Short mmCIF file of C-alpha atoms and ligand atoms in Angstrom, two decimals:
data_model
loop_
_atom_site.label_atom_id
_atom_site.label_comp_id
_atom_site.label_asym_id
_atom_site.label_seq_id
_atom_site.Cartn_x
_atom_site.Cartn_y
_atom_site.Cartn_z
CA MET A 1105 168.77 20.62 70.89
CA ASN A 1106 165.85 19.50 68.31
CA GLU A 1107 163.91 21.83 66.75
CA LEU A 1108 160.83 21.93 69.46
CA ASP A 1109 162.81 22.54 72.43
CA SER A 1110 164.18 25.37 71.11
CA LEU A 1111 160.56 26.69 70.20
CA VAL A 1112 159.46 25.98 73.62
CA GLU A 1113 162.44 28.29 74.86
CA SER A 1114 161.93 30.69 72.26
CA ALA A 1115 158.45 31.12 73.51
CA GLN A 1116 159.72 30.87 77.51
CA GLN A 1117 161.52 33.85 76.38
CA LEU A 1118 159.38 35.86 74.86
CA PHE A 1119 156.77 35.30 77.85
CA ALA A 1120 159.34 37.17 80.54
CA GLN A 1121 159.86 39.69 78.61
CA ALA A 1122 156.40 41.10 78.76
CA VAL A 1123 155.63 43.27 81.24
CA THR A 1124 152.04 43.97 80.50
CA PRO A 1125 149.78 41.22 80.08
CA ALA A 1126 148.95 42.88 76.80
CA ASP A 1127 152.43 42.58 76.03
CA LEU A 1128 151.83 39.08 77.29
CA GLU A 1129 148.75 38.39 74.25
CA ASN A 1130 150.86 39.79 71.87
CA ALA A 1131 153.41 37.23 72.84
CA LYS A 1132 151.18 34.13 72.76
CA ALA A 1133 149.97 35.24 70.11
CA GLN A 1134 152.83 34.32 68.25
CA PHE A 1135 152.46 30.51 69.28
CA LEU A 1136 149.61 29.59 70.00
CA GLY A 1137 146.55 32.16 67.93
CA LYS A 1138 145.61 30.92 64.07
CA SER A 1139 148.46 31.11 62.33
CA GLY A 1140 151.38 30.73 65.45
CA ARG A 1141 153.50 28.83 65.07
CA VAL A 1142 152.39 25.71 66.64
CA THR A 1143 149.26 25.65 64.99
CA GLU A 1144 152.17 25.50 61.54
CA LEU A 1145 153.38 22.60 62.85
CA MET A 1146 150.51 21.31 63.83
CA LYS A 1147 149.03 22.97 59.60
CA GLY A 1148 152.82 21.09 58.33
CA MET A 1149 151.32 17.66 59.66
CA ALA A 1150 149.19 17.38 56.42
CA GLN A 1151 151.70 14.91 54.29
CA LEU A 1152 152.63 12.81 57.36
CA SER A 1153 151.95 8.89 57.59
CA VAL A 1154 150.03 7.64 59.88
CA GLU A 1155 152.58 6.03 62.05
CA GLU A 1156 154.33 9.65 61.83
CA LYS A 1157 151.34 11.27 61.66
CA LYS A 1158 151.55 9.94 65.75
CA SER A 1159 154.84 9.98 66.83
CA ARG A 1160 154.83 13.80 65.36
CA GLY A 1161 151.18 14.85 66.85
CA ALA A 1162 152.45 13.52 70.50
CA ALA A 1163 156.10 15.51 70.29
CA ILE A 1164 153.97 19.09 69.15
CA ASN A 1165 151.45 18.34 71.90
CA VAL A 1166 154.12 17.77 74.17
CA ALA A 1167 155.92 21.66 73.13
CA LYS A 1168 151.96 23.13 72.70
CA GLN A 1169 152.13 22.35 76.68
CA ALA A 1170 154.83 22.83 78.10
CA ILE A 1171 154.24 27.07 76.25
CA GLU A 1172 151.06 26.86 77.86
CA ALA A 1173 151.89 26.25 81.40
CA ALA A 1174 155.06 29.00 81.13
CA LEU A 1175 151.78 31.53 79.33
CA THR A 1176 150.17 30.75 82.43
CA ALA A 1177 152.79 31.06 84.77
CA ARG A 1178 154.24 34.13 83.50
CA ARG A 1179 150.31 35.51 83.80
CA GLN A 1180 149.73 34.81 87.57
CA ALA A 1181 153.56 36.47 87.26
CA LEU A 1182 151.92 39.81 86.13
CA ALA A 1183 149.41 39.41 88.17
CA ASP A 1184 150.93 39.08 91.76
CA ALA A 1185 153.13 41.68 90.54
CA GLU A 1186 149.98 44.19 89.92
CA LEU A 1187 148.93 43.03 93.30
CA GLN A 1188 152.31 44.17 94.95
CA THR A 1189 152.63 46.75 92.84
CA GLN A 1190 149.18 48.64 94.40
CA LEU A 1191 149.64 46.65 97.72
CA LYS A 1192 152.22 49.25 98.04
CA ALA A 1193 150.30 51.95 96.91
CA GLU A 1194 147.93 51.62 98.83
CA ALA A 1195 150.34 50.75 102.14
CA LEU A 1196 149.43 52.40 105.63
CA ASP A 1197 151.55 54.06 107.30
CA VAL A 1198 150.24 52.58 111.74
CA SER A 1199 153.33 54.17 112.96
CA LEU A 1200 152.11 58.08 111.78
CA PRO A 1201 150.49 59.17 114.83
CA GLY A 1202 146.45 59.33 114.29
CA ARG A 1203 144.04 62.45 113.72
CA ARG A 1204 141.65 63.33 116.61
CA ARG A 1205 138.55 63.67 115.89
CA GLY A 1206 137.49 67.40 117.45
CA GLN A 1207 135.18 67.01 120.25
CA GLY A 1208 131.76 68.60 119.39
CA GLY A 1209 130.08 71.43 122.14
CA LEU A 1210 126.55 72.98 122.54
CA HIS A 1211 127.08 76.76 122.19
CA PRO A 1212 126.93 78.48 125.13
CA VAL A 1213 123.58 80.00 124.32
CA SER A 1214 122.24 76.77 123.93
CA LEU A 1215 123.42 75.66 127.55
CA THR A 1216 121.37 78.63 128.81
CA LEU A 1217 118.34 77.11 126.81
CA GLU A 1218 118.61 73.89 128.03
CA ARG A 1219 118.88 75.66 131.74
CA ILE A 1220 115.79 77.63 131.65
CA GLU A 1221 114.30 74.20 130.18
CA GLY A 1222 115.33 72.70 133.51
CA ILE A 1223 113.98 75.41 135.62
CA PHE A 1224 111.11 76.77 134.14
CA ALA A 1225 110.02 72.43 133.94
CA SER A 1226 110.99 71.89 137.58
CA MET A 1227 108.61 74.33 138.46
CA GLY A 1228 105.41 72.99 136.12
CA PHE A 1229 106.14 75.28 132.73
CA ASP A 1230 105.62 73.25 129.14
CA VAL A 1231 107.98 74.16 127.36
CA ALA A 1232 107.06 74.77 123.25
CA ASP A 1233 108.23 75.61 120.15
CA GLY A 1234 106.78 78.31 117.32
CA PRO A 1235 107.94 78.75 114.05
CA GLU A 1236 110.05 81.77 113.09
CA ILE A 1237 108.34 82.66 109.71
CA GLU A 1238 105.24 84.15 111.89
CA SER A 1239 101.94 86.01 110.36
CA ASP A 1240 101.28 89.06 111.26
CA TRP A 1241 97.97 88.21 112.90
CA PHE A 1242 99.91 86.35 115.65
CA ASN A 1243 103.06 88.77 116.23
CA PHE A 1244 101.00 91.64 116.40
CA THR A 1245 97.48 92.00 116.01
CA ALA A 1246 96.16 89.56 118.28
CA LEU A 1247 99.15 90.91 120.82
CA ASN A 1248 96.78 94.11 121.05
CA THR A 1249 98.80 95.67 118.64
CA PRO A 1250 96.70 96.76 115.51
CA GLU A 1251 97.85 97.61 111.81
CA ASP A 1252 98.65 101.79 112.28
CA HIS A 1253 100.04 101.11 116.46
CA PRO A 1254 102.99 102.68 116.34
CA ALA A 1255 104.53 100.09 118.34
CA ARG A 1256 104.84 98.34 114.89
CA SER A 1257 107.39 100.37 113.89
CA MET A 1258 109.89 99.95 117.85
CA HIS A 1259 109.82 95.81 115.62
CA ASP A 1260 110.68 96.71 112.41
CA THR A 1261 111.65 93.47 110.33
CA PHE A 1262 111.96 91.43 106.88
CA TYR A 1263 107.78 91.50 105.39
CA VAL A 1264 106.28 89.94 102.62
CA GLU A 1265 102.96 90.80 101.64
CA GLY A 1266 100.16 89.02 103.05
CA GLY A 1267 99.66 87.71 106.28
CA THR A 1268 96.79 85.72 108.31
CA GLU A 1269 96.51 83.73 110.40
CA THR A 1270 97.70 81.24 108.15
CA ALA A 1271 99.87 82.75 106.29
CA PRO A 1272 103.01 83.34 107.17
CA ASN A 1273 104.31 86.48 106.18
CA LEU A 1274 107.04 87.85 108.54
CA LEU A 1275 110.06 86.80 110.57
CA ARG A 1276 108.78 86.73 113.95
CA THR A 1277 109.90 90.23 116.58
CA HIS A 1278 109.49 88.20 119.94
CA THR A 1279 108.68 84.51 121.22
CA SER A 1280 105.26 86.92 122.02
CA PRO A 1281 103.23 85.19 119.75
CA MET A 1282 103.11 81.99 121.05
CA GLN A 1283 100.86 83.12 123.53
CA VAL A 1284 98.12 83.14 121.33
CA ARG A 1285 99.71 79.84 119.39
CA TYR A 1286 99.39 78.12 122.37
CA ALA A 1287 96.31 79.30 124.72
CA VAL A 1288 94.49 78.34 121.63
CA GLN A 1289 95.78 74.66 120.77
CA HIS A 1290 95.00 74.52 124.71
CA VAL A 1291 91.19 76.17 125.02
CA LYS A 1292 90.54 73.70 121.63
CA LYS A 1293 92.10 71.17 123.44
CA TYR A 1294 89.75 71.72 126.89
CA GLN A 1295 86.63 73.13 125.04
CA ALA A 1296 84.38 70.48 126.05
CA LEU A 1297 84.91 71.50 129.98
CA LEU A 1298 84.34 74.80 129.25
CA ASP A 1299 81.70 74.31 127.12
CA ALA A 1300 80.28 72.78 130.39
CA GLY A 1301 81.41 75.49 132.56
CA GLN A 1302 84.07 73.82 134.39
CA SER A 1303 87.51 75.32 134.59
CA MET A 1304 90.03 74.13 132.16
CA PRO A 1305 93.97 73.44 133.62
CA GLU A 1306 96.64 76.45 133.73
CA ILE A 1307 98.55 77.60 130.53
CA ARG A 1308 101.47 77.20 132.00
CA VAL A 1309 104.35 77.51 129.30
CA ILE A 1310 107.98 78.93 128.11
CA ALA A 1311 108.30 79.58 124.51
CA PRO A 1312 112.15 79.89 123.71
CA GLY A 1313 113.21 80.53 120.48
CA ARG A 1314 114.92 83.08 117.09
CA THR A 1315 114.04 86.25 117.06
CA TYR A 1316 114.57 89.05 113.55
CA ARG A 1317 114.34 92.75 113.55
CA VAL A 1318 116.40 94.98 112.42
CA ASP A 1319 119.26 96.20 115.02
CA SER A 1320 122.88 95.39 114.55
CA ASP A 1321 125.37 96.74 117.25
CA ALA A 1322 127.53 94.92 120.15
CA THR A 1323 124.42 94.55 121.80
CA HIS A 1324 122.00 93.49 118.89
CA SER A 1325 122.37 91.53 116.67
CA PRO A 1326 119.61 91.42 113.87
CA MET A 1327 118.53 87.38 115.11
CA PHE A 1328 118.66 86.45 118.69
CA HIS A 1329 116.64 84.67 121.03
CA GLN A 1330 114.09 84.95 123.10
CA CYS A 1331 111.96 82.85 125.52
CA GLU A 1332 108.88 83.95 126.13
CA GLY A 1333 107.22 82.63 129.84
CA ILE A 1334 102.64 82.94 130.35
CA TRP A 1335 100.92 81.41 133.40
CA ILE A 1336 97.14 81.95 132.87
CA GLY A 1337 94.73 80.42 135.55
CA GLU A 1338 91.27 81.61 137.14
CA ASN A 1339 93.60 83.04 139.49
CA VAL A 1340 96.94 84.01 138.63
CA SER A 1341 98.60 87.18 139.50
CA PHE A 1342 101.13 89.69 139.60
CA LYS A 1343 102.43 88.72 143.30
CA ASP A 1344 102.79 85.36 141.21
CA LEU A 1345 104.95 86.18 138.54
CA LYS A 1346 107.04 88.11 141.03
CA VAL A 1347 107.99 84.53 143.08
CA VAL A 1348 108.57 82.92 139.66
CA PHE A 1349 110.79 85.20 137.93
CA THR A 1350 112.01 86.04 141.28
CA ASP A 1351 113.22 82.12 141.96
CA PHE A 1352 114.00 81.65 138.09
CA CYS A 1353 117.05 84.31 138.33
CA ARG A 1354 118.45 83.27 141.75
CA THR A 1355 118.71 79.90 140.72
CA PHE A 1356 119.75 80.51 137.71
CA PHE A 1357 122.94 82.19 138.96
CA GLU A 1358 123.05 79.38 141.59
CA SER A 1359 122.65 83.26 143.74
CA ASP A 1360 120.81 84.53 146.69
CA ASP A 1361 122.91 87.38 146.31
CA LEU A 1362 120.42 89.04 143.36
CA VAL A 1363 118.19 91.42 143.57
CA LEU A 1364 114.92 91.93 141.33
CA ARG A 1365 112.81 95.72 140.45
CA PHE A 1366 110.01 95.52 138.99
CA ARG A 1367 110.52 99.00 136.58
CA PRO A 1368 107.09 100.53 134.95
CA SER A 1369 107.32 99.89 131.60
CA PHE A 1370 104.26 99.88 128.37
CA PHE A 1371 103.44 96.99 125.88
CA PRO A 1372 100.12 96.73 124.38
CA PHE A 1373 99.96 92.51 124.62
CA THR A 1374 100.48 93.32 128.46
CA GLU A 1375 98.71 95.66 131.22
CA PRO A 1376 99.64 96.68 133.38
CA SER A 1377 103.64 95.93 132.51
CA ALA A 1378 107.52 96.39 133.64
CA GLU A 1379 110.39 95.65 133.27
CA ILE A 1380 112.98 93.33 134.44
CA ASP A 1381 115.87 94.11 135.93
CA ILE A 1382 117.57 93.06 138.31
CA GLN A 1383 121.19 93.60 140.55
CA PHE A 1384 123.60 91.92 142.32
CA GLN A 1385 124.69 92.69 145.81
CA THR A 1386 128.32 90.82 145.05
CA GLY A 1387 130.66 90.22 142.31
CA PRO A 1388 131.90 92.44 139.59
CA LEU A 1389 128.90 93.60 138.25
CA ALA A 1390 127.36 94.46 141.98
CA GLY A 1391 125.88 96.98 141.87
CA LYS A 1392 124.46 97.55 138.56
CA TRP A 1393 120.40 97.40 137.32
CA LEU A 1394 120.32 95.27 134.39
CA GLU A 1395 117.44 95.08 132.48
CA VAL A 1396 116.68 90.99 131.76
CA ALA A 1397 113.04 90.89 130.79
CA GLY A 1398 110.23 92.56 129.81
CA SER A 1399 106.62 91.14 131.57
CA GLY A 1400 103.06 92.23 132.59
CA GLN A 1401 99.70 90.95 133.24
CA VAL A 1402 97.78 89.65 130.05
CA HIS A 1403 95.49 92.36 128.11
CA PRO A 1404 91.84 91.39 128.55
CA ASN A 1405 91.68 92.08 124.37
CA VAL A 1406 94.86 89.45 124.47
CA VAL A 1407 92.79 86.92 125.83
CA ARG A 1408 90.02 87.23 124.37
CA ASN A 1409 92.16 86.59 121.47
CA MET A 1410 93.21 82.90 123.69
CA GLY A 1411 89.54 82.09 123.12
CA LEU A 1412 88.83 82.58 127.23
CA ASP A 1413 86.38 84.89 129.23
CA PRO A 1414 89.53 87.51 130.44
CA GLU A 1415 86.69 88.57 133.84
CA LYS A 1416 87.11 84.61 134.97
CA TYR A 1417 91.23 84.09 133.28
CA ILE A 1418 93.98 86.03 133.78
CA GLY A 1419 97.28 86.20 133.94
CA PHE A 1420 101.12 86.85 133.56
CA ALA A 1421 103.89 87.13 131.04
CA PHE A 1422 107.32 87.62 129.98
CA GLY A 1423 109.48 87.65 127.53
CA MET A 1424 113.83 88.25 129.01
CA GLY A 1425 116.50 87.84 126.33
CA PRO A 1426 119.04 84.02 126.73
CA ASP A 1427 122.22 86.03 125.51
CA ARG A 1428 121.87 88.95 126.77
CA LEU A 1429 121.17 85.91 130.08
CA THR A 1430 124.23 83.81 128.66
CA MET A 1431 126.02 87.28 128.04
CA LEU A 1432 126.03 88.40 131.91
CA ARG A 1433 125.79 84.95 133.78
CA TYR A 1434 129.96 84.06 131.23
CA GLY A 1435 131.09 87.64 131.80
CA VAL A 1436 131.00 88.58 127.41
CA ASN A 1437 130.35 91.93 126.69
CA ASP A 1438 129.80 91.43 122.66
CA LEU A 1439 127.20 89.97 122.10
CA ARG A 1440 128.36 89.85 117.96
CA LEU A 1441 130.63 86.66 119.51
CA PHE A 1442 128.23 85.13 120.11
CA PHE A 1443 127.54 84.47 116.15
CA ASP A 1444 130.02 85.12 114.60
CA GLY A 1445 131.22 81.31 114.80
CA ASP A 1446 134.91 81.75 115.88
CA ILE A 1447 135.61 78.30 117.44
CA ARG A 1448 138.62 79.75 119.48
CA PHE A 1449 135.48 81.58 121.57
CA LEU A 1450 133.16 78.85 120.92
CA SER A 1451 135.68 76.35 122.66
CA GLN A 1452 135.66 78.06 126.17
CA PHE A 1453 132.45 77.59 127.12
CA GLN A 1454 132.85 73.51 127.03
N1 LIG B 1623 107.94 90.99 123.90
C1 LIG B 1623 108.49 91.89 123.78
C2 LIG B 1623 109.65 91.91 123.64
O1 LIG B 1623 109.76 91.68 122.80
C3 LIG B 1623 108.61 90.99 125.77
C4 LIG B 1623 107.43 91.36 126.65
C5 LIG B 1623 106.50 89.85 127.17
C6 LIG B 1623 106.89 92.22 127.45
C7 LIG B 1623 105.66 89.29 127.33
C8 LIG B 1623 105.70 92.27 127.59
C9 LIG B 1623 105.10 89.69 128.35
O2 LIG B 1623 110.37 93.61 124.08
#
């Protein structure tokens, strides 16, 4: 075997031994680098005659091309091997059983709120949303509950300084602030009619949402839900409240075997006022009076704060507890279960 053949062979062997691209580049340098063996052979031709240069040069070139071909082949082989390892590492076992995505659902209280909204919407009520961070003007003062009124102490909540009509300073203790908030917007919308001495469309709205008080036991949570309802017009009476609320309860509980009681009570913003109790005639709760809402005829001072003349406009308001309604509907005895976030409990309502 001549010298050039054995040079090619030793290059092939060295390339074959390279396991990483870096090994391979080092091996390449030994043959094709600046002072590599092929380069040295080229330099060695300097003293040869022109004829000899021709044949020697051609032979060296053949060897060089063979070395380059071996290098390219090895590079490709190393790249292929690398790809294979990577593919193996990232391989998916398509025979593994799949992981199911858990199916979400609505919270039981949300189900109740949707139900309440649907029933009142069918009776022509609008559904409104209000801020949970409220001003003491809307939460108390506008509702005929001035700063020194004892009823404020029953609504203990989180306060900061301030509290004007536009600067919120407390967590609302009930949804009743929505009575004046909504009415003021409504009146603004129809101000031109009122100014012309004409009648405006009635105010008929419910406002569900979160409310806050310093209270925590099996039937009270510091965060709870309320749903306000208000109907104001020129000729709306307590009788309408009775009809609307009775209809609502019977539809909500899908039972005509249900009676209501309006028990005299006190709220600063209604006069007269009543607690609404319900009693099932059949089923596990039969015979017990259950309190579900506060209600009453909207106080003239509140009507005035809405921007309306209490001599002309009259109506009723109620505030019910959707959490309580959810407990009754599903037979849940501890309110806290709703807000613990235990998926085993919550998934039962799907
Ligand atoms: N806001 C009252 C409460 O939280 C309930 C209520 C609403 C009473 C509307 C009368 C009219 O207790």
